[in-house]
mmCIF file of C-alpha atoms in Angstrom:
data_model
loop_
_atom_site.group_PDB
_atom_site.id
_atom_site.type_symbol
_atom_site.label_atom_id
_atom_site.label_comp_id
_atom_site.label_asym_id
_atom_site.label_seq_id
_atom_site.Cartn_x
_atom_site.Cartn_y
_atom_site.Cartn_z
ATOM 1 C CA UNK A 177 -15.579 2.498 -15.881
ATOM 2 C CA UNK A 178 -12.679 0.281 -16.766
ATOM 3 C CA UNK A 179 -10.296 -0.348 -13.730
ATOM 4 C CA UNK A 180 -6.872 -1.318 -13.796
ATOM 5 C CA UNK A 181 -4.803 -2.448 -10.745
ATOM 6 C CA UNK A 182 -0.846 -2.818 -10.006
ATOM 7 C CA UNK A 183 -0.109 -5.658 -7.884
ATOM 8 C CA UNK A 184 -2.555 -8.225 -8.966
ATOM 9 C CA UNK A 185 -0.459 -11.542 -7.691
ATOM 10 C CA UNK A 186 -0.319 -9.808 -4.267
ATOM 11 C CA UNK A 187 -3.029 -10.506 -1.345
ATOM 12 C CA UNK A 188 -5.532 -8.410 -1.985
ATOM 13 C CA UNK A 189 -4.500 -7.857 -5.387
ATOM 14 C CA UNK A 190 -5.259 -11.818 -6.105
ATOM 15 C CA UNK A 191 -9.061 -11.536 -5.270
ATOM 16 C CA UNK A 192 -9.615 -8.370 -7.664
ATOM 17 C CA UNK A 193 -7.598 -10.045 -10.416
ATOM 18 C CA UNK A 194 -11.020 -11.225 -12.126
ATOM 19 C CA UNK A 195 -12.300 -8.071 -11.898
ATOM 20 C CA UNK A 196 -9.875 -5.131 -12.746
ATOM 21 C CA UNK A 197 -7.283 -5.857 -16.024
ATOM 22 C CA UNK A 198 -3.495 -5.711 -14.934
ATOM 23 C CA UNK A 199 -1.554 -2.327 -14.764
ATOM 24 C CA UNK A 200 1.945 -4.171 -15.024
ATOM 25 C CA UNK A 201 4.663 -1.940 -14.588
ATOM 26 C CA UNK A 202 7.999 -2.754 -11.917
ATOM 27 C CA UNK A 203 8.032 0.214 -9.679
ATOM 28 C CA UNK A 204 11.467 0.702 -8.900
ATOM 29 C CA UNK A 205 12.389 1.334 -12.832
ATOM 30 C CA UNK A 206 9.384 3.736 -13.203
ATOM 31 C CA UNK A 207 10.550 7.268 -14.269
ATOM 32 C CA UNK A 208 8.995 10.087 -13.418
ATOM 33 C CA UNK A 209 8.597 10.945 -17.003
ATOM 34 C CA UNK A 210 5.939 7.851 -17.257
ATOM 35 C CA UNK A 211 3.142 8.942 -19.728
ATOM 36 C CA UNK A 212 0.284 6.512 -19.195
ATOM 37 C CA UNK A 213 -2.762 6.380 -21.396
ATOM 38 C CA UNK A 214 -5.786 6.370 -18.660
ATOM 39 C CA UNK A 215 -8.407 7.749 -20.196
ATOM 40 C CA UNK A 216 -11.358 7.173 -18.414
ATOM 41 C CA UNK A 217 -9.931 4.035 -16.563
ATOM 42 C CA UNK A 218 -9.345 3.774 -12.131
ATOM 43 C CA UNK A 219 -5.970 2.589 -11.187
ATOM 44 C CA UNK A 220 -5.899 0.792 -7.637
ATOM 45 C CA UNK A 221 -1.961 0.961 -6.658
ATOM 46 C CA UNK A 222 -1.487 -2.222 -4.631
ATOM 47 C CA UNK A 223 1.914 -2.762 -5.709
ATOM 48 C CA UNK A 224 4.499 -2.778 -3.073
ATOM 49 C CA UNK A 225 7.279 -4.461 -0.937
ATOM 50 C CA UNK A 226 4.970 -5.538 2.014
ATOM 51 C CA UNK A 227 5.429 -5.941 6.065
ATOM 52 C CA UNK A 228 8.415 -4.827 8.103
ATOM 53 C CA UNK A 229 10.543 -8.142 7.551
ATOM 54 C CA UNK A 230 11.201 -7.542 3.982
ATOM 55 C CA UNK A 231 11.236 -3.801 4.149
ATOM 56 C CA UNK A 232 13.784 -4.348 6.695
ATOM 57 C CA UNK A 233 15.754 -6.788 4.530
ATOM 58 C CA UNK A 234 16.525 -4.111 1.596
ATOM 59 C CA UNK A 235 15.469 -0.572 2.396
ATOM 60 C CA UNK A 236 17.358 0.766 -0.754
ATOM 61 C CA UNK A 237 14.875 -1.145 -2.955
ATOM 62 C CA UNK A 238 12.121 -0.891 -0.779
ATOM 63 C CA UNK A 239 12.168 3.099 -0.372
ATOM 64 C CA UNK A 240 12.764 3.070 -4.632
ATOM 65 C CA UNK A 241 9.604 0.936 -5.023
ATOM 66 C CA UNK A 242 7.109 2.078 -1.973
ATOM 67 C CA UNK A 243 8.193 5.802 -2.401
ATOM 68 C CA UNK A 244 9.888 6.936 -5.436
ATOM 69 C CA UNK A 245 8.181 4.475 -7.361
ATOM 70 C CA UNK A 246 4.610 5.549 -5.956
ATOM 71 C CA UNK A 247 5.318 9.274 -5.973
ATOM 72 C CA UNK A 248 6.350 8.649 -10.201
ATOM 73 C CA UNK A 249 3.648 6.180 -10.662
ATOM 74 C CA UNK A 250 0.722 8.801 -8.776
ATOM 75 C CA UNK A 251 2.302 11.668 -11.043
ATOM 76 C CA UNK A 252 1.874 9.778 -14.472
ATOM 77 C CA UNK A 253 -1.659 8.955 -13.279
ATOM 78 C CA UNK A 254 -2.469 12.368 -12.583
ATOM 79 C CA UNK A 255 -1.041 13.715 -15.890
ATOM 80 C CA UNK A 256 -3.653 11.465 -17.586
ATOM 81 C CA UNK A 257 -6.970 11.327 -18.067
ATOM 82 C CA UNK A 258 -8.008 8.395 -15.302
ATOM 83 C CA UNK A 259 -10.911 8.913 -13.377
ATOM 84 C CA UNK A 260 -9.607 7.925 -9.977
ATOM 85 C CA UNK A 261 -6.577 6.584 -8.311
ATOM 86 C CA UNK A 262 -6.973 4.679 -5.189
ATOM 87 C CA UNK A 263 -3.453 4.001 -3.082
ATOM 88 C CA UNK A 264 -3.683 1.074 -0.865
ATOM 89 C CA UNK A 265 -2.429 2.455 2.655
ATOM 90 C CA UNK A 266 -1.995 0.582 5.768
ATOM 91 C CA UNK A 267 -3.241 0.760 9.267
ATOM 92 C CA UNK A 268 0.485 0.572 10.414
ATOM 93 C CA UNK A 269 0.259 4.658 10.080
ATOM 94 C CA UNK A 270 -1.517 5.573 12.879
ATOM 95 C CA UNK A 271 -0.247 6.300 16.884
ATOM 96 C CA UNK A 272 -1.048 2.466 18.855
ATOM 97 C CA UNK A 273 -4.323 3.469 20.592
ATOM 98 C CA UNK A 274 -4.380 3.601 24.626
ATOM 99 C CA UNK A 275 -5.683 0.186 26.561
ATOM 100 C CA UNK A 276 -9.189 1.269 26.490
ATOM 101 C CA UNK A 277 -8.782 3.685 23.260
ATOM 102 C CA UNK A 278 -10.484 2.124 19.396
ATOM 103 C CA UNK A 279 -8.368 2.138 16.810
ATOM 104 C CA UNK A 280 -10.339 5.062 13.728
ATOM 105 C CA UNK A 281 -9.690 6.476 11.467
ATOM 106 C CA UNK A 282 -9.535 9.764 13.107
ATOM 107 C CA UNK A 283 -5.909 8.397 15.256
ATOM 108 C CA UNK A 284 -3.205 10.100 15.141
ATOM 109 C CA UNK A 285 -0.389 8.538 12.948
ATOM 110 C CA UNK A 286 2.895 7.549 14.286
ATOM 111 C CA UNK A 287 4.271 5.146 12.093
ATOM 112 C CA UNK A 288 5.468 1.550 13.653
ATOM 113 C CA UNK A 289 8.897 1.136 11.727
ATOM 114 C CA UNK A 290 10.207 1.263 7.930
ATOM 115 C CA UNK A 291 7.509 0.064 6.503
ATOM 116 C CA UNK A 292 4.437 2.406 8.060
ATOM 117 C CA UNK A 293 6.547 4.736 7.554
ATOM 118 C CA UNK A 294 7.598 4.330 3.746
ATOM 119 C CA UNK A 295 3.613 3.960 3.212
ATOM 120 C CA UNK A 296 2.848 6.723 5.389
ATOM 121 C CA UNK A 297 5.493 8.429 2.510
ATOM 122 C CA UNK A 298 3.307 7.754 -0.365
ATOM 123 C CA UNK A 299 0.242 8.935 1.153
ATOM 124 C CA UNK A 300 1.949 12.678 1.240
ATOM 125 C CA UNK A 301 3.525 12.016 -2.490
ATOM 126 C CA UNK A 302 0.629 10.914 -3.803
ATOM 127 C CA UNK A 303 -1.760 13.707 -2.225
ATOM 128 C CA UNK A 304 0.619 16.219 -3.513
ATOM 129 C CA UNK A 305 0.700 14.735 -7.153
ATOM 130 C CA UNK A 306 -3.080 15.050 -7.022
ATOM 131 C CA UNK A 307 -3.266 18.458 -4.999
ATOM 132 C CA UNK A 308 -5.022 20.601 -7.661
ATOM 133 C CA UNK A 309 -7.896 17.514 -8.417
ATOM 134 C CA UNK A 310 -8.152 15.702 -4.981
ATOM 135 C CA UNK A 311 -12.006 14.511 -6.212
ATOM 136 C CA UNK A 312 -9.796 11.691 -8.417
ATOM 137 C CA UNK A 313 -7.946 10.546 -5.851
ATOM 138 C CA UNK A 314 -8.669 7.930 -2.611
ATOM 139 C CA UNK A 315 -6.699 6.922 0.165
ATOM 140 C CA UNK A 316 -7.647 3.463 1.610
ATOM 141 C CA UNK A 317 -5.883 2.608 4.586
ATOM 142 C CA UNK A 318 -6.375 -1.057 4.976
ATOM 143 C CA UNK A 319 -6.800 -2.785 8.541
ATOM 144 C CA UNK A 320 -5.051 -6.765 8.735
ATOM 145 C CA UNK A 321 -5.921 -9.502 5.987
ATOM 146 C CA UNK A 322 -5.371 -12.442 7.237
ATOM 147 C CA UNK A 323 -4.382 -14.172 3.749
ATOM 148 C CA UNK A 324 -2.154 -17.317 5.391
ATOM 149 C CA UNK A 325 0.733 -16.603 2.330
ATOM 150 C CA UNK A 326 1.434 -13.662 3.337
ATOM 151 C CA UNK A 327 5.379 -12.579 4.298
ATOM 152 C CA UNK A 328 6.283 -13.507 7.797
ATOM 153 C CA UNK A 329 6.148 -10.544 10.511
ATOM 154 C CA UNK A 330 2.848 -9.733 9.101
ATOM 155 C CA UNK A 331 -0.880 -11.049 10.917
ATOM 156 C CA UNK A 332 -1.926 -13.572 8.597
ATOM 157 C CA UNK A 333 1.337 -15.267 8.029
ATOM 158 C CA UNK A 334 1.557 -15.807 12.033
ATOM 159 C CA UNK A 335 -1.601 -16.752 12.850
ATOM 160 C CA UNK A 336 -1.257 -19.565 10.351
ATOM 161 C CA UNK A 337 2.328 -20.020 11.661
ATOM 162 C CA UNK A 338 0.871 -20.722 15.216
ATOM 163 C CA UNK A 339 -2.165 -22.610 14.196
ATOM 164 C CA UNK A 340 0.111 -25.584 12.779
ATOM 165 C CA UNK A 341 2.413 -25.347 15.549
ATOM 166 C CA UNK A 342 1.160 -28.617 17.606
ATOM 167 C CA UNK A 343 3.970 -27.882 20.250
ATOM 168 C CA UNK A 344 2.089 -25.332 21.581
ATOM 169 C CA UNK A 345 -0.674 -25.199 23.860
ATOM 170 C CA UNK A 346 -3.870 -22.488 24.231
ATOM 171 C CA UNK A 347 -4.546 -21.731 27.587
#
């Protein structure tokens, strides 16, 4: 099965890019009169404006890439022929678990700001452009990557922040 991804220069989308060919398209100008030509290919959507920060910064563009771009971008995939389509979530969805709670899968959700939320979003656009063939479609809500070039305000960016801070001590 031939697999194509969106979002190959992100951080997760950098250590597939070997693997998967490119799916190239810029979100916020996709119609929702895309036709794609999928036949028998996977598309992993990891395209997106990432962490709170610069969701924050532009929520116009952010809400037409992360939403209307994902809803038009799920529908064009379902129109086709692919095999599967596999929207990379977040963990941001779900309800902060208790002090002696584990975060699963089986939390409730309760988005933490914009951009839980706007992913949160896609997850319902995306299950309803796929509601009569759910079999071809995944939702893969990722937990932290700690990829140190990530945007700041998300894990990986500040633990690599803090770890060449020198001013600061560890108790």
């Amino acid at each position: 099965m031939n697999v194509l991804a969106t979002g190959v220069s992100g951080t997760i989308g950098r250590q597939l890019r070997s693997r998967v060919g490119e799916l190239s398209l810029r979100l916020d100008e996709v119609s929702d009169q895309l036709t794609l030509d999928l036949n028998g290919v996977a598309v992993i959507h990891l395209a997106g404006i990432v962490g709170e920060p610069r969701v924050k910064a532009n929520l116009h563009q952010s809400r037409r890439v992360n939403i209307l771009g994902t809803r038009n971008l799920a529908h064009a995939v379902a129109r086709s022929s692919a095999k599967k389509f596999v929207y990379v979530s977040t963990s941001h969805v779900y309800e902060l678990p208790t002090k002696f709670e584990r975060l699963s899968e089986n939390a409730p959700v309760l988005p933490r700001g914009h951009y839980a939320l706007q992913k949160l979003l896609g997850e319902e656009l995306v299950s309803e452009a796929f509601l009569n063939f759910p079999e071809r479609l995944v939702i893969a809500r990722v937990f932290s990557v700690l990829d140190s070039s990530q945007p700041p305000g998300t894990l990986g960016h500040t633990i690599t922040q803090l770890a060449s801070d020198t001013s600061r001590t560890l108790a």
